[in-house]
């Protein structure tokens, strides 16, 4: 009952269009003030300091900076053109390039929003040029971008790893096969829809084999960054957090080689990085503060007891969790969603025998779904933000829906065949 | 008789001290002993999302009435407290209990002076070991020089001192969650943690050797905010002290049990908690131990004394009269 | 008021340039440390410690910039259906809600610095950094954010009282809605890149 009231209040405040961070923080303050004489507030200052210089969260600004530099140095645009030359002939044309380029960019970037913002900025002008159906094209950008957190490196997997004490390199390994599968499912979705209704497909891209071979050189820079970030982790040279720094330095070097490195470009990258990082950090810190209060009032134990008392089969529990995340994912930002729920959900899931690494992949897929479900889907907002003014937001939501279906299909597939996620890390980390 | 509902913060929710003793004490033992008058809202650190570095501040401000805390974690706020658990100083658990007993008045003075609180009990965790990933042909008995140039995870000032000056190794800063993957991939050669938490954290999967040298015992305390304590009746204070004394004995016994269990579980067993870890037990030569002891006195202890005297004059002398006299060390700033 | 607004905005932008460069410095120093450790077994744990401080300080100083960029995430499902007057009221309410939260945080952060000075707290590392140094800069960022919030709330309130609600959107509204004349919903999440 208390939980229902809490949720209703949260939704009402969201509807009032208050800042998300303020809602989380104010709820924490008010609950503590009324039910606990404000005593927990005495922990806020020390807690805030302890969390705000936490080394692991530092990977967030570093990955954002990496994306900003790649966008502004022209690396992203060249890579997109190269991918378009290779797969743009398929029915659906550049929509496959959107997904393919997102997949490659995801392998250098830890963030879904950076991925769809980068690919979206590059791809958007092509809609008019090639006569695409706008909604599906936009949907492919929004959905393709979500791959950023499933394919390593991934800020979301780092945070999951920290919260649950799960090995980040194993999580990275586990994300590769499902990431490639999801990209393929997205492409199949485009292909199927375009074969069913040819009107959706724009004019395909024509390129000679000579063009294609020449374009391969434009795929080298992202490859270098990927190898720099992931390779150093598996070679035992760097930890996952350090690897983000190496990625930034590599993108700087590549940008210098491209002759695009200058102070204006750097300052613009700094602005983008701080804007995104501080925006997200305020929400993260507020969610963590709310977690102190909610944790103190015993919500975690109560929820565990409640679900425990239901006596569910493991698969029923997993189904309940999937539905739960899809519903709250409609309304919540992904970081707050994970921070406020994982402490409750993770012990439940592992207590019935699910693998922590496998569950990490499922959680990331659910976060990806949240990024493209309205009313609050951050990737939908990113894509909407790139468009010409006055275009209806509805388009983006409708266009993303078929890709949401592909994500759900993959989640079901993973529950049925957990090996899709665990096979690669098990192979690599066999005892 | 008045009723009280105390606010209590404990240690880590997934570890035995909390699950088997701390939570049982606050949720069952104390309420039963007081006919339901003294109850508590007791939460482990992990449920609040806290790290345990700010416990002294929470005690002082009265955010919590009672707090369980780890000395090493609050070292930033008090070098005197840090002195209770310097790396490589205490050889075994029985001696460590004596160390805690002789140093207790010094600690109590510090808790009263700076942190508005009173110590109720001191306890420990299973011994801290270096758990390493070494080649198969590594000898089972090594000298001190063996560690030269190896990458060892740093965990605080006194550990850095130990790694650099006593072992001649390279301290590497790695977040706790990244230690195991770094050991597996070779970015680290050794990490240090309690033997039982190494086992429950599956460190044996990414490592090969367990060095049989106790680096410390993760000294911990239970303390109460002075305002809370003074507001209680004499009978209630006596009741709590009596119950805590039982808890203290229970905890030391459990630590001794888990200490032995952790070491056995990491190697070939017997292990009541699951599959034995199969790590090779590595020891240090007598000459190595001797050299280690000397280097600890000049390195770890000396550096601590310098740090401490700069902020709390007289603390080296207090240490020499208590822990130093007991173990035959001298802290010289 | 307008002049003060653009002054505070520019000051926050300047801090962003400084701390953005700080992030770049972290990346360079970390990479150097990884290489030195790999090649020569030389390690400088201080890099990690100082990186943490830069991160903390950059974060709080960035809050004010995010405020002026109107990029603190707000949900506009209902907002987009409102007229200019009600929207201005919603903007004011949003500022006040944020001010309450940030005022409590700043007060608590001040008490933390106060205790740090009292205990003469030093980092638990070989560097033994006196913690009041990074904490002062960190607190200053929060205090600057609070100052900007109080200023912006006052500014918006005055605009509303003078019947100039239509102007509120450009300084405190949700960007897409304000710019697109209300037809296009979407939260003020992004421009350039973000990290989910
Ligand atoms: Na990625
Ligand atoms: Na959503």
mmCIF file of C-alpha atoms in Angstrom, chain A residues 14-15 17-22 25-26 29 41-42 45-46 48-49 52-55 57-58 60-62 64 68 111-114 117 149 237 242 245-246 248-249 252 267 270-271 274-283 286 289 333-335 371 375-376 378 381-382 384-385 389-391 393, chain C residues 13 16-17 20-21 23-24 26-28 30-31 34 37-38 48 51-53 55-56 58-59 62-63 65-66 69 71-75 77-79 90 93-94 97-98 100-101 104-105 108-109 112 131 134-135 138 142 145 174 176 179-180 183-187 189-196:
data_model
loop_
_atom_site.group_PDB
_atom_site.id
_atom_site.type_symbol
_atom_site.label_atom_id
_atom_site.label_comp_id
_atom_site.label_asym_id
_atom_site.label_seq_id
_atom_site.Cartn_x
_atom_site.Cartn_y
_atom_site.Cartn_z
ATOM 1 C CA UNK A 14 6.931 13.542 -12.903
ATOM 2 C CA UNK A 15 3.717 14.787 -14.524
ATOM 3 C CA UNK A 17 7.508 18.266 -15.026
ATOM 4 C CA UNK A 18 9.805 18.727 -12.028
ATOM 5 C CA UNK A 19 13.451 17.792 -12.678
ATOM 6 C CA UNK A 20 13.952 14.054 -12.153
ATOM 7 C CA UNK A 21 16.885 14.615 -9.776
ATOM 8 C CA UNK A 22 14.847 17.055 -7.664
ATOM 9 C CA UNK A 25 16.130 14.072 -3.729
ATOM 10 C CA UNK A 26 13.070 15.860 -2.351
ATOM 11 C CA UNK A 29 14.365 14.552 2.287
ATOM 12 C CA UNK A 41 20.078 13.680 6.386
ATOM 13 C CA UNK A 42 23.116 13.886 8.680
ATOM 14 C CA UNK A 45 27.204 15.237 3.155
ATOM 15 C CA UNK A 46 29.797 12.547 3.844
ATOM 16 C CA UNK A 48 27.863 12.659 -1.273
ATOM 17 C CA UNK A 49 31.623 13.219 -1.039
ATOM 18 C CA UNK A 52 31.240 11.796 -6.016
ATOM 19 C CA UNK A 53 34.946 10.941 -6.150
ATOM 20 C CA UNK A 54 34.336 7.245 -6.704
ATOM 21 C CA UNK A 55 36.827 6.095 -9.285
ATOM 22 C CA UNK A 57 31.956 6.328 -12.013
ATOM 23 C CA UNK A 58 34.769 8.240 -13.688
ATOM 24 C CA UNK A 60 31.077 7.925 -17.513
ATOM 25 C CA UNK A 61 32.676 11.293 -18.443
ATOM 26 C CA UNK A 62 35.544 9.523 -20.180
ATOM 27 C CA UNK A 64 31.192 10.665 -23.201
ATOM 28 C CA UNK A 68 32.261 13.825 -28.460
ATOM 29 C CA UNK A 111 27.068 4.882 -23.988
ATOM 30 C CA UNK A 112 23.813 4.388 -25.908
ATOM 31 C CA UNK A 113 22.936 8.050 -26.016
ATOM 32 C CA UNK A 114 26.354 9.003 -27.412
ATOM 33 C CA UNK A 117 23.363 11.069 -31.102
ATOM 34 C CA UNK A 149 25.523 -0.401 -23.759
ATOM 35 C CA UNK A 237 47.475 -4.115 -19.328
ATOM 36 C CA UNK A 242 41.576 2.721 -17.233
ATOM 37 C CA UNK A 245 41.130 6.737 -20.746
ATOM 38 C CA UNK A 246 43.118 4.878 -23.371
ATOM 39 C CA UNK A 248 40.084 8.985 -25.239
ATOM 40 C CA UNK A 249 43.795 9.306 -25.978
ATOM 41 C CA UNK A 252 42.626 12.367 -29.828
ATOM 42 C CA UNK A 267 36.049 23.274 -26.066
ATOM 43 C CA UNK A 270 34.279 19.694 -23.123
ATOM 44 C CA UNK A 271 30.904 21.451 -23.008
ATOM 45 C CA UNK A 274 30.324 18.212 -18.739
ATOM 46 C CA UNK A 275 26.697 18.872 -19.717
ATOM 47 C CA UNK A 276 25.965 15.172 -20.039
ATOM 48 C CA UNK A 277 28.086 14.027 -17.096
ATOM 49 C CA UNK A 278 26.787 16.527 -14.569
ATOM 50 C CA UNK A 279 23.200 16.007 -15.711
ATOM 51 C CA UNK A 280 23.540 12.263 -15.181
ATOM 52 C CA UNK A 281 25.590 12.540 -11.966
ATOM 53 C CA UNK A 282 22.946 14.691 -10.271
ATOM 54 C CA UNK A 283 20.342 12.017 -11.018
ATOM 55 C CA UNK A 286 19.901 11.778 -5.936
ATOM 56 C CA UNK A 289 20.505 9.325 -1.543
ATOM 57 C CA UNK A 333 15.791 7.054 -16.715
ATOM 58 C CA UNK A 334 17.952 3.936 -16.998
ATOM 59 C CA UNK A 335 20.637 4.762 -14.417
ATOM 60 C CA UNK A 371 15.584 3.797 -23.761
ATOM 61 C CA UNK A 375 6.759 8.429 -22.637
ATOM 62 C CA UNK A 376 10.294 8.652 -21.217
ATOM 63 C CA UNK A 378 16.031 8.967 -23.640
ATOM 64 C CA UNK A 381 14.410 12.236 -27.156
ATOM 65 C CA UNK A 382 17.878 12.245 -28.698
ATOM 66 C CA UNK A 384 13.648 13.850 -31.773
ATOM 67 C CA UNK A 385 16.199 16.484 -30.807
ATOM 68 C CA UNK A 389 11.363 21.683 -35.613
ATOM 69 C CA UNK A 390 7.683 20.941 -35.289
ATOM 70 C CA UNK A 391 7.751 17.299 -36.332
ATOM 71 C CA UNK A 393 7.294 12.970 -31.490
ATOM 72 C CA UNK C 13 30.783 27.970 -19.174
ATOM 73 C CA UNK C 16 33.207 23.848 -17.855
ATOM 74 C CA UNK C 17 36.157 24.606 -20.121
ATOM 75 C CA UNK C 20 36.576 19.578 -19.350
ATOM 76 C CA UNK C 21 40.306 20.060 -19.729
ATOM 77 C CA UNK C 23 38.844 15.250 -17.794
ATOM 78 C CA UNK C 24 41.273 15.306 -20.698
ATOM 79 C CA UNK C 26 42.812 12.535 -16.372
ATOM 80 C CA UNK C 27 42.730 10.528 -19.616
ATOM 81 C CA UNK C 28 46.293 11.514 -20.502
ATOM 82 C CA UNK C 30 45.932 7.540 -16.665
ATOM 83 C CA UNK C 31 47.152 6.369 -20.052
ATOM 84 C CA UNK C 34 49.172 2.381 -17.564
ATOM 85 C CA UNK C 37 53.359 0.293 -15.333
ATOM 86 C CA UNK C 38 53.235 -2.070 -18.284
ATOM 87 C CA UNK C 48 43.911 7.765 -9.350
ATOM 88 C CA UNK C 51 41.481 11.944 -10.796
ATOM 89 C CA UNK C 52 38.790 11.225 -8.218
ATOM 90 C CA UNK C 53 39.062 14.771 -6.835
ATOM 91 C CA UNK C 55 35.855 14.251 -11.110
ATOM 92 C CA UNK C 56 34.056 15.330 -7.917
ATOM 93 C CA UNK C 58 34.054 18.988 -12.168
ATOM 94 C CA UNK C 59 30.696 17.389 -11.443
ATOM 95 C CA UNK C 62 28.966 21.410 -14.098
ATOM 96 C CA UNK C 63 25.553 21.495 -12.373
ATOM 97 C CA UNK C 65 26.051 24.987 -16.600
ATOM 98 C CA UNK C 66 23.458 22.220 -17.037
ATOM 99 C CA UNK C 69 21.575 25.000 -20.746
ATOM 100 C CA UNK C 71 19.449 20.270 -19.622
ATOM 101 C CA UNK C 72 18.385 18.887 -16.213
ATOM 102 C CA UNK C 73 15.996 16.134 -17.291
ATOM 103 C CA UNK C 74 12.279 16.972 -16.954
ATOM 104 C CA UNK C 75 9.306 15.021 -18.233
ATOM 105 C CA UNK C 77 4.101 14.759 -21.110
ATOM 106 C CA UNK C 78 1.738 17.187 -19.374
ATOM 107 C CA UNK C 79 3.909 20.291 -19.825
ATOM 108 C CA UNK C 90 5.639 24.804 -13.941
ATOM 109 C CA UNK C 93 7.962 25.076 -9.497
ATOM 110 C CA UNK C 94 10.723 23.008 -11.113
ATOM 111 C CA UNK C 97 11.959 21.858 -6.182
ATOM 112 C CA UNK C 98 15.574 21.726 -7.328
ATOM 113 C CA UNK C 100 15.118 22.729 -1.991
ATOM 114 C CA UNK C 101 17.159 19.616 -2.788
ATOM 115 C CA UNK C 104 19.912 20.651 1.734
ATOM 116 C CA UNK C 105 22.883 19.125 -0.092
ATOM 117 C CA UNK C 108 25.208 19.043 4.469
ATOM 118 C CA UNK C 109 28.324 19.375 2.306
ATOM 119 C CA UNK C 112 31.167 17.753 6.018
ATOM 120 C CA UNK C 131 40.871 16.610 2.314
ATOM 121 C CA UNK C 134 39.383 19.141 -2.773
ATOM 122 C CA UNK C 135 36.310 19.376 -0.549
ATOM 123 C CA UNK C 138 33.690 20.674 -4.483
ATOM 124 C CA UNK C 142 27.552 23.204 -5.123
ATOM 125 C CA UNK C 145 24.807 26.013 -8.282
ATOM 126 C CA UNK C 174 12.146 22.568 -21.413
ATOM 127 C CA UNK C 176 12.440 21.266 -27.334
ATOM 128 C CA UNK C 179 11.856 26.134 -29.198
ATOM 129 C CA UNK C 180 9.307 24.191 -31.194
ATOM 130 C CA UNK C 183 4.257 20.787 -30.913
ATOM 131 C CA UNK C 184 7.250 18.584 -30.225
ATOM 132 C CA UNK C 185 7.551 16.789 -26.919
ATOM 133 C CA UNK C 186 10.760 15.338 -25.530
ATOM 134 C CA UNK C 187 12.770 15.827 -22.358
ATOM 135 C CA UNK C 189 18.094 15.206 -22.158
ATOM 136 C CA UNK C 190 20.673 15.754 -24.757
ATOM 137 C CA UNK C 191 22.657 17.529 -27.288
ATOM 138 C CA UNK C 192 25.819 15.988 -28.589
ATOM 139 C CA UNK C 193 26.117 13.002 -26.350
ATOM 140 C CA UNK C 194 25.102 11.422 -23.112
ATOM 141 C CA UNK C 195 25.946 8.319 -21.203
ATOM 142 C CA UNK C 196 23.089 5.931 -20.676
#
